[in-house]
């Protein structure tokens, strides 16, 4: 039994969004995901998939993408990514009811792995695409959701945490952020994130040990679409 993570599957069985246009790293990526997961994971493992699951704009358009994830080995826990339009942030409970026993959706809640609480949210970091005021609003909203996830785990008696984000915890110009501060405040042991694509983006944020926390990038193309072991 082990805990694994990966992000950015960007599946599109119904949407016309081929990913190999983004370079050789994405060539045949769906089959590589399937083969690597089937080789690496067992049904006793927990697999946290940190966002950007599907290009589908609603549940009908992404049903085959989610079924692909369901069919992978292990217990699957999903966090929300910036491209996951099928996931209405206000209706996470509905998704958990619809996919009960098949998928777990992590937002404003937490899941467990042994004596760890698995907490998380989509996150947000400024990339120059949104205006400053809107960016501040997004950061504050996501920080609030992350705190809610931690607090629910604390209320349930957990004091060991692995924190999952879709966005990196900092942008290229930052050394710290509200997300690193929250991780430190609750003494998270690890922070796991994705979103950074292409060799020129892989070093955009923190990796390795930082203020006593292990930071790991798990974008699919960074990992060669092979799940990364987070804990035994």
mmCIF file of C-alpha atoms in Angstrom:
data_model
loop_
_atom_site.group_PDB
_atom_site.id
_atom_site.type_symbol
_atom_site.label_atom_id
_atom_site.label_comp_id
_atom_site.label_asym_id
_atom_site.label_seq_id
_atom_site.Cartn_x
_atom_site.Cartn_y
_atom_site.Cartn_z
ATOM 1 C CA UNK A 1 0.000 0.000 0.000
ATOM 2 C CA UNK A 2 1.352 3.450 -0.958
ATOM 3 C CA UNK A 3 0.273 7.014 -1.703
ATOM 4 C CA UNK A 4 0.942 8.322 -5.220
ATOM 5 C CA UNK A 5 0.239 11.579 -7.040
ATOM 6 C CA UNK A 6 0.209 13.021 -10.535
ATOM 7 C CA UNK A 7 -1.566 15.908 -12.239
ATOM 8 C CA UNK A 8 -2.559 17.232 -15.624
ATOM 9 C CA UNK A 9 -3.916 14.221 -17.451
ATOM 10 C CA UNK A 10 -5.768 16.588 -19.820
ATOM 11 C CA UNK A 11 -8.000 13.831 -21.155
ATOM 12 C CA UNK A 12 -10.253 14.554 -24.134
ATOM 13 C CA UNK A 13 -12.088 11.433 -25.302
ATOM 14 C CA UNK A 14 -15.034 13.585 -26.374
ATOM 15 C CA UNK A 15 -13.438 17.034 -26.683
ATOM 16 C CA UNK A 16 -11.288 17.782 -29.713
ATOM 17 C CA UNK A 17 -8.109 18.723 -27.862
ATOM 18 C CA UNK A 18 -5.092 16.664 -28.952
ATOM 19 C CA UNK A 19 -2.196 17.279 -26.573
ATOM 20 C CA UNK A 20 0.665 16.175 -28.819
ATOM 21 C CA UNK A 21 0.575 19.630 -30.420
ATOM 22 C CA UNK A 22 2.385 20.743 -27.246
ATOM 23 C CA UNK A 23 5.478 18.712 -28.077
ATOM 24 C CA UNK A 24 7.032 15.284 -27.844
ATOM 25 C CA UNK A 25 6.506 15.078 -24.083
ATOM 26 C CA UNK A 26 2.782 14.679 -24.813
ATOM 27 C CA UNK A 27 3.019 12.099 -27.587
ATOM 28 C CA UNK A 28 0.616 9.199 -26.940
ATOM 29 C CA UNK A 29 0.203 10.453 -23.385
ATOM 30 C CA UNK A 30 -3.118 8.704 -22.713
ATOM 31 C CA UNK A 31 -1.723 5.245 -23.416
ATOM 32 C CA UNK A 32 1.358 6.098 -21.385
ATOM 33 C CA UNK A 33 -0.831 7.087 -18.428
ATOM 34 C CA UNK A 34 -2.763 3.824 -18.685
ATOM 35 C CA UNK A 35 0.335 1.649 -19.019
ATOM 36 C CA UNK A 36 2.321 3.403 -16.290
ATOM 37 C CA UNK A 37 -0.569 3.416 -13.828
ATOM 38 C CA UNK A 38 -1.373 -0.239 -14.439
ATOM 39 C CA UNK A 39 2.288 -1.130 -13.933
ATOM 40 C CA UNK A 40 2.883 1.084 -10.871
ATOM 41 C CA UNK A 41 -0.375 1.130 -8.922
ATOM 42 C CA UNK A 42 -2.284 -1.609 -7.145
ATOM 43 C CA UNK A 43 -5.867 -1.603 -5.906
ATOM 44 C CA UNK A 44 -4.543 -1.097 -2.368
ATOM 45 C CA UNK A 45 -2.864 2.207 -3.301
ATOM 46 C CA UNK A 46 -4.230 5.751 -3.055
ATOM 47 C CA UNK A 47 -3.727 7.944 -6.113
ATOM 48 C CA UNK A 48 -4.218 11.709 -5.773
ATOM 49 C CA UNK A 49 -4.717 13.380 -9.161
ATOM 50 C CA UNK A 50 -4.070 17.093 -8.741
ATOM 51 C CA UNK A 51 -6.228 18.765 -11.340
ATOM 52 C CA UNK A 52 -6.769 19.297 -15.051
ATOM 53 C CA UNK A 53 -8.389 15.932 -15.533
ATOM 54 C CA UNK A 54 -10.544 16.667 -18.562
ATOM 55 C CA UNK A 55 -11.136 19.188 -21.319
ATOM 56 C CA UNK A 56 -14.856 18.438 -21.119
ATOM 57 C CA UNK A 57 -16.945 21.497 -20.299
ATOM 58 C CA UNK A 58 -19.619 19.544 -18.429
ATOM 59 C CA UNK A 59 -20.197 16.078 -17.004
ATOM 60 C CA UNK A 60 -21.596 14.757 -20.274
ATOM 61 C CA UNK A 61 -18.489 15.848 -22.190
ATOM 62 C CA UNK A 62 -16.096 14.422 -19.607
ATOM 63 C CA UNK A 63 -17.873 11.190 -18.648
ATOM 64 C CA UNK A 64 -15.487 9.023 -20.687
ATOM 65 C CA UNK A 65 -12.489 10.881 -19.222
ATOM 66 C CA UNK A 66 -13.697 10.253 -15.675
ATOM 67 C CA UNK A 67 -14.423 6.621 -16.540
ATOM 68 C CA UNK A 68 -10.825 6.299 -17.740
ATOM 69 C CA UNK A 69 -9.681 7.502 -14.305
ATOM 70 C CA UNK A 70 -12.136 5.210 -12.510
ATOM 71 C CA UNK A 71 -10.704 2.235 -14.399
ATOM 72 C CA UNK A 72 -7.154 2.914 -13.155
ATOM 73 C CA UNK A 73 -6.007 0.899 -10.130
ATOM 74 C CA UNK A 74 -6.380 2.191 -6.589
ATOM 75 C CA UNK A 75 -8.500 4.693 -4.693
ATOM 76 C CA UNK A 76 -8.602 7.926 -6.704
ATOM 77 C CA UNK A 77 -8.797 11.355 -5.058
ATOM 78 C CA UNK A 78 -9.176 14.357 -7.380
ATOM 79 C CA UNK A 79 -8.424 18.020 -6.781
ATOM 80 C CA UNK A 80 -9.814 20.719 -9.035
ATOM 81 C CA UNK A 81 -7.687 22.228 -11.825
ATOM 82 C CA UNK A 82 -8.079 25.471 -13.722
ATOM 83 C CA UNK A 83 -9.315 23.610 -16.833
ATOM 84 C CA UNK A 84 -11.836 21.397 -15.022
ATOM 85 C CA UNK A 85 -14.940 23.203 -16.218
ATOM 86 C CA UNK A 86 -17.131 20.196 -15.408
ATOM 87 C CA UNK A 87 -16.462 20.752 -11.696
ATOM 88 C CA UNK A 88 -18.680 23.482 -10.264
ATOM 89 C CA UNK A 89 -16.837 24.630 -7.146
ATOM 90 C CA UNK A 90 -20.149 25.066 -5.316
ATOM 91 C CA UNK A 91 -21.275 21.519 -6.065
ATOM 92 C CA UNK A 92 -18.410 19.312 -4.936
ATOM 93 C CA UNK A 93 -20.762 17.398 -2.631
ATOM 94 C CA UNK A 94 -22.905 16.533 -5.634
ATOM 95 C CA UNK A 95 -19.883 15.077 -7.446
ATOM 96 C CA UNK A 96 -19.012 13.014 -4.395
ATOM 97 C CA UNK A 97 -22.557 11.639 -4.301
ATOM 98 C CA UNK A 98 -22.614 10.893 -8.034
ATOM 99 C CA UNK A 99 -19.275 9.082 -7.967
ATOM 100 C CA UNK A 100 -19.465 7.557 -4.496
ATOM 101 C CA UNK A 101 -17.314 4.443 -4.318
ATOM 102 C CA UNK A 102 -15.560 5.358 -7.576
ATOM 103 C CA UNK A 103 -13.925 8.796 -7.197
ATOM 104 C CA UNK A 104 -13.321 11.208 -4.318
ATOM 105 C CA UNK A 105 -13.375 14.966 -4.964
ATOM 106 C CA UNK A 106 -11.172 17.027 -2.627
ATOM 107 C CA UNK A 107 -12.366 20.566 -1.900
ATOM 108 C CA UNK A 108 -13.546 22.042 1.420
ATOM 109 C CA UNK A 109 -13.054 18.565 2.888
ATOM 110 C CA UNK A 110 -10.254 16.072 3.488
ATOM 111 C CA UNK A 111 -9.432 12.406 3.020
ATOM 112 C CA UNK A 112 -7.088 10.156 4.934
ATOM 113 C CA UNK A 113 -4.120 7.909 4.310
ATOM 114 C CA UNK A 114 -2.995 5.952 7.365
ATOM 115 C CA UNK A 115 -2.519 8.614 10.058
ATOM 116 C CA UNK A 116 -2.277 11.489 7.560
ATOM 117 C CA UNK A 117 -4.975 13.904 6.495
ATOM 118 C CA UNK A 118 -4.888 14.655 2.771
ATOM 119 C CA UNK A 119 -5.952 18.285 2.396
ATOM 120 C CA UNK A 120 -6.051 20.609 -0.583
ATOM 121 C CA UNK A 121 -7.625 22.993 -3.026
ATOM 122 C CA UNK A 122 -7.053 24.253 -6.560
ATOM 123 C CA UNK A 123 -4.886 27.155 -5.427
ATOM 124 C CA UNK A 124 -3.920 30.079 -7.598
ATOM 125 C CA UNK A 125 -0.769 31.957 -8.542
ATOM 126 C CA UNK A 126 -0.484 35.096 -10.647
ATOM 127 C CA UNK A 127 0.758 34.369 -14.181
ATOM 128 C CA UNK A 128 0.003 37.724 -15.789
ATOM 129 C CA UNK A 129 -3.306 36.619 -17.314
ATOM 130 C CA UNK A 130 -5.722 38.175 -14.780
ATOM 131 C CA UNK A 131 -5.789 41.716 -13.463
ATOM 132 C CA UNK A 132 -4.297 42.282 -10.022
ATOM 133 C CA UNK A 133 -7.555 42.788 -8.139
ATOM 134 C CA UNK A 134 -9.144 39.692 -9.636
ATOM 135 C CA UNK A 135 -5.989 37.725 -8.853
ATOM 136 C CA UNK A 136 -6.103 38.836 -5.222
ATOM 137 C CA UNK A 137 -9.719 37.686 -5.002
ATOM 138 C CA UNK A 138 -8.820 34.268 -6.410
ATOM 139 C CA UNK A 139 -5.909 33.848 -3.994
ATOM 140 C CA UNK A 140 -8.070 34.806 -1.002
ATOM 141 C CA UNK A 141 -10.846 32.438 -2.046
ATOM 142 C CA UNK A 142 -8.500 29.508 -2.545
ATOM 143 C CA UNK A 143 -6.653 30.226 0.702
ATOM 144 C CA UNK A 144 -10.003 30.172 2.516
ATOM 145 C CA UNK A 145 -10.872 26.817 0.957
ATOM 146 C CA UNK A 146 -7.485 25.417 1.925
ATOM 147 C CA UNK A 147 -7.901 26.552 5.534
ATOM 148 C CA UNK A 148 -11.329 24.930 5.628
ATOM 149 C CA UNK A 149 -9.774 21.654 4.474
ATOM 150 C CA UNK A 150 -7.103 21.846 7.193
ATOM 151 C CA UNK A 151 -9.591 22.850 9.880
ATOM 152 C CA UNK A 152 -11.955 19.988 9.124
ATOM 153 C CA UNK A 153 -9.026 17.580 9.400
ATOM 154 C CA UNK A 154 -7.923 19.183 12.671
ATOM 155 C CA UNK A 155 -11.448 18.974 14.063
ATOM 156 C CA UNK A 156 -11.407 15.260 13.276
ATOM 157 C CA UNK A 157 -8.227 14.855 15.331
ATOM 158 C CA UNK A 158 -5.574 14.751 12.609
ATOM 159 C CA UNK A 159 -2.221 16.472 13.103
ATOM 160 C CA UNK A 160 -0.164 15.103 10.195
ATOM 161 C CA UNK A 161 -0.866 16.586 6.785
ATOM 162 C CA UNK A 162 -0.027 16.208 3.114
ATOM 163 C CA UNK A 163 -1.214 19.279 1.182
ATOM 164 C CA UNK A 164 -2.250 19.116 -2.466
ATOM 165 C CA UNK A 165 -2.648 22.018 -4.907
ATOM 166 C CA UNK A 166 -3.175 22.213 -8.644
ATOM 167 C CA UNK A 167 -1.385 25.519 -9.093
ATOM 168 C CA UNK A 168 2.176 25.841 -7.814
ATOM 169 C CA UNK A 169 2.405 27.366 -4.329
ATOM 170 C CA UNK A 170 4.469 30.306 -5.636
ATOM 171 C CA UNK A 171 5.081 31.896 -9.011
ATOM 172 C CA UNK A 172 8.466 32.377 -10.657
ATOM 173 C CA UNK A 173 9.157 35.625 -8.803
ATOM 174 C CA UNK A 174 7.969 34.582 -5.335
ATOM 175 C CA UNK A 175 9.861 32.906 -2.505
ATOM 176 C CA UNK A 176 6.740 32.550 -0.370
ATOM 177 C CA UNK A 177 2.971 32.982 -0.561
ATOM 178 C CA UNK A 178 -0.180 32.611 1.482
ATOM 179 C CA UNK A 179 -0.157 28.925 0.479
ATOM 180 C CA UNK A 180 3.372 28.313 1.814
ATOM 181 C CA UNK A 181 2.417 30.238 4.959
ATOM 182 C CA UNK A 182 -0.632 28.026 5.507
ATOM 183 C CA UNK A 183 1.453 24.900 4.926
ATOM 184 C CA UNK A 184 3.911 26.082 7.574
ATOM 185 C CA UNK A 185 1.182 27.180 9.981
ATOM 186 C CA UNK A 186 -0.348 23.703 10.035
ATOM 187 C CA UNK A 187 3.042 21.950 9.863
ATOM 188 C CA UNK A 188 2.297 20.126 6.617
ATOM 189 C CA UNK A 189 4.979 17.553 5.893
ATOM 190 C CA UNK A 190 4.655 17.765 2.111
ATOM 191 C CA UNK A 191 3.152 20.062 -0.517
ATOM 192 C CA UNK A 192 2.337 18.431 -3.856
ATOM 193 C CA UNK A 193 1.381 20.483 -6.926
ATOM 194 C CA UNK A 194 1.166 20.420 -10.738
ATOM 195 C CA UNK A 195 0.187 22.892 -13.527
ATOM 196 C CA UNK A 196 3.760 23.693 -14.678
ATOM 197 C CA UNK A 197 4.130 22.379 -18.236
ATOM 198 C CA UNK A 198 7.128 22.222 -20.557
ATOM 199 C CA UNK A 199 10.799 22.132 -19.631
ATOM 200 C CA UNK A 200 10.925 25.923 -19.434
ATOM 201 C CA UNK A 201 8.240 25.895 -16.676
ATOM 202 C CA UNK A 202 9.350 22.979 -14.533
ATOM 203 C CA UNK A 203 11.402 25.233 -12.219
ATOM 204 C CA UNK A 204 8.759 27.927 -11.781
ATOM 205 C CA UNK A 205 8.148 27.120 -8.116
ATOM 206 C CA UNK A 206 9.642 25.507 -5.027
ATOM 207 C CA UNK A 207 11.000 21.977 -5.215
ATOM 208 C CA UNK A 208 12.688 19.959 -2.487
ATOM 209 C CA UNK A 209 12.926 20.884 1.176
ATOM 210 C CA UNK A 210 11.898 24.422 2.109
ATOM 211 C CA UNK A 211 11.353 25.528 5.712
ATOM 212 C CA UNK A 212 10.976 21.915 6.782
ATOM 213 C CA UNK A 213 8.415 20.978 4.115
ATOM 214 C CA UNK A 214 9.045 18.764 1.091
ATOM 215 C CA UNK A 215 7.678 20.336 -2.117
ATOM 216 C CA UNK A 216 7.072 18.118 -5.171
ATOM 217 C CA UNK A 217 6.033 18.938 -8.728
ATOM 218 C CA UNK A 218 3.895 16.156 -10.191
ATOM 219 C CA UNK A 219 2.772 17.563 -13.559
ATOM 220 C CA UNK A 220 2.185 14.630 -15.891
ATOM 221 C CA UNK A 221 4.687 15.709 -18.525
ATOM 222 C CA UNK A 222 7.317 16.375 -15.822
ATOM 223 C CA UNK A 223 6.905 12.817 -14.529
ATOM 224 C CA UNK A 224 6.735 11.200 -17.950
ATOM 225 C CA UNK A 225 3.123 10.372 -16.961
ATOM 226 C CA UNK A 226 4.261 7.935 -14.282
ATOM 227 C CA UNK A 227 2.700 8.421 -10.819
ATOM 228 C CA UNK A 228 5.109 9.669 -8.164
ATOM 229 C CA UNK A 229 5.227 7.879 -4.830
ATOM 230 C CA UNK A 230 4.550 10.342 -2.006
ATOM 231 C CA UNK A 231 4.418 7.962 0.967
ATOM 232 C CA UNK A 232 4.818 4.256 1.583
#
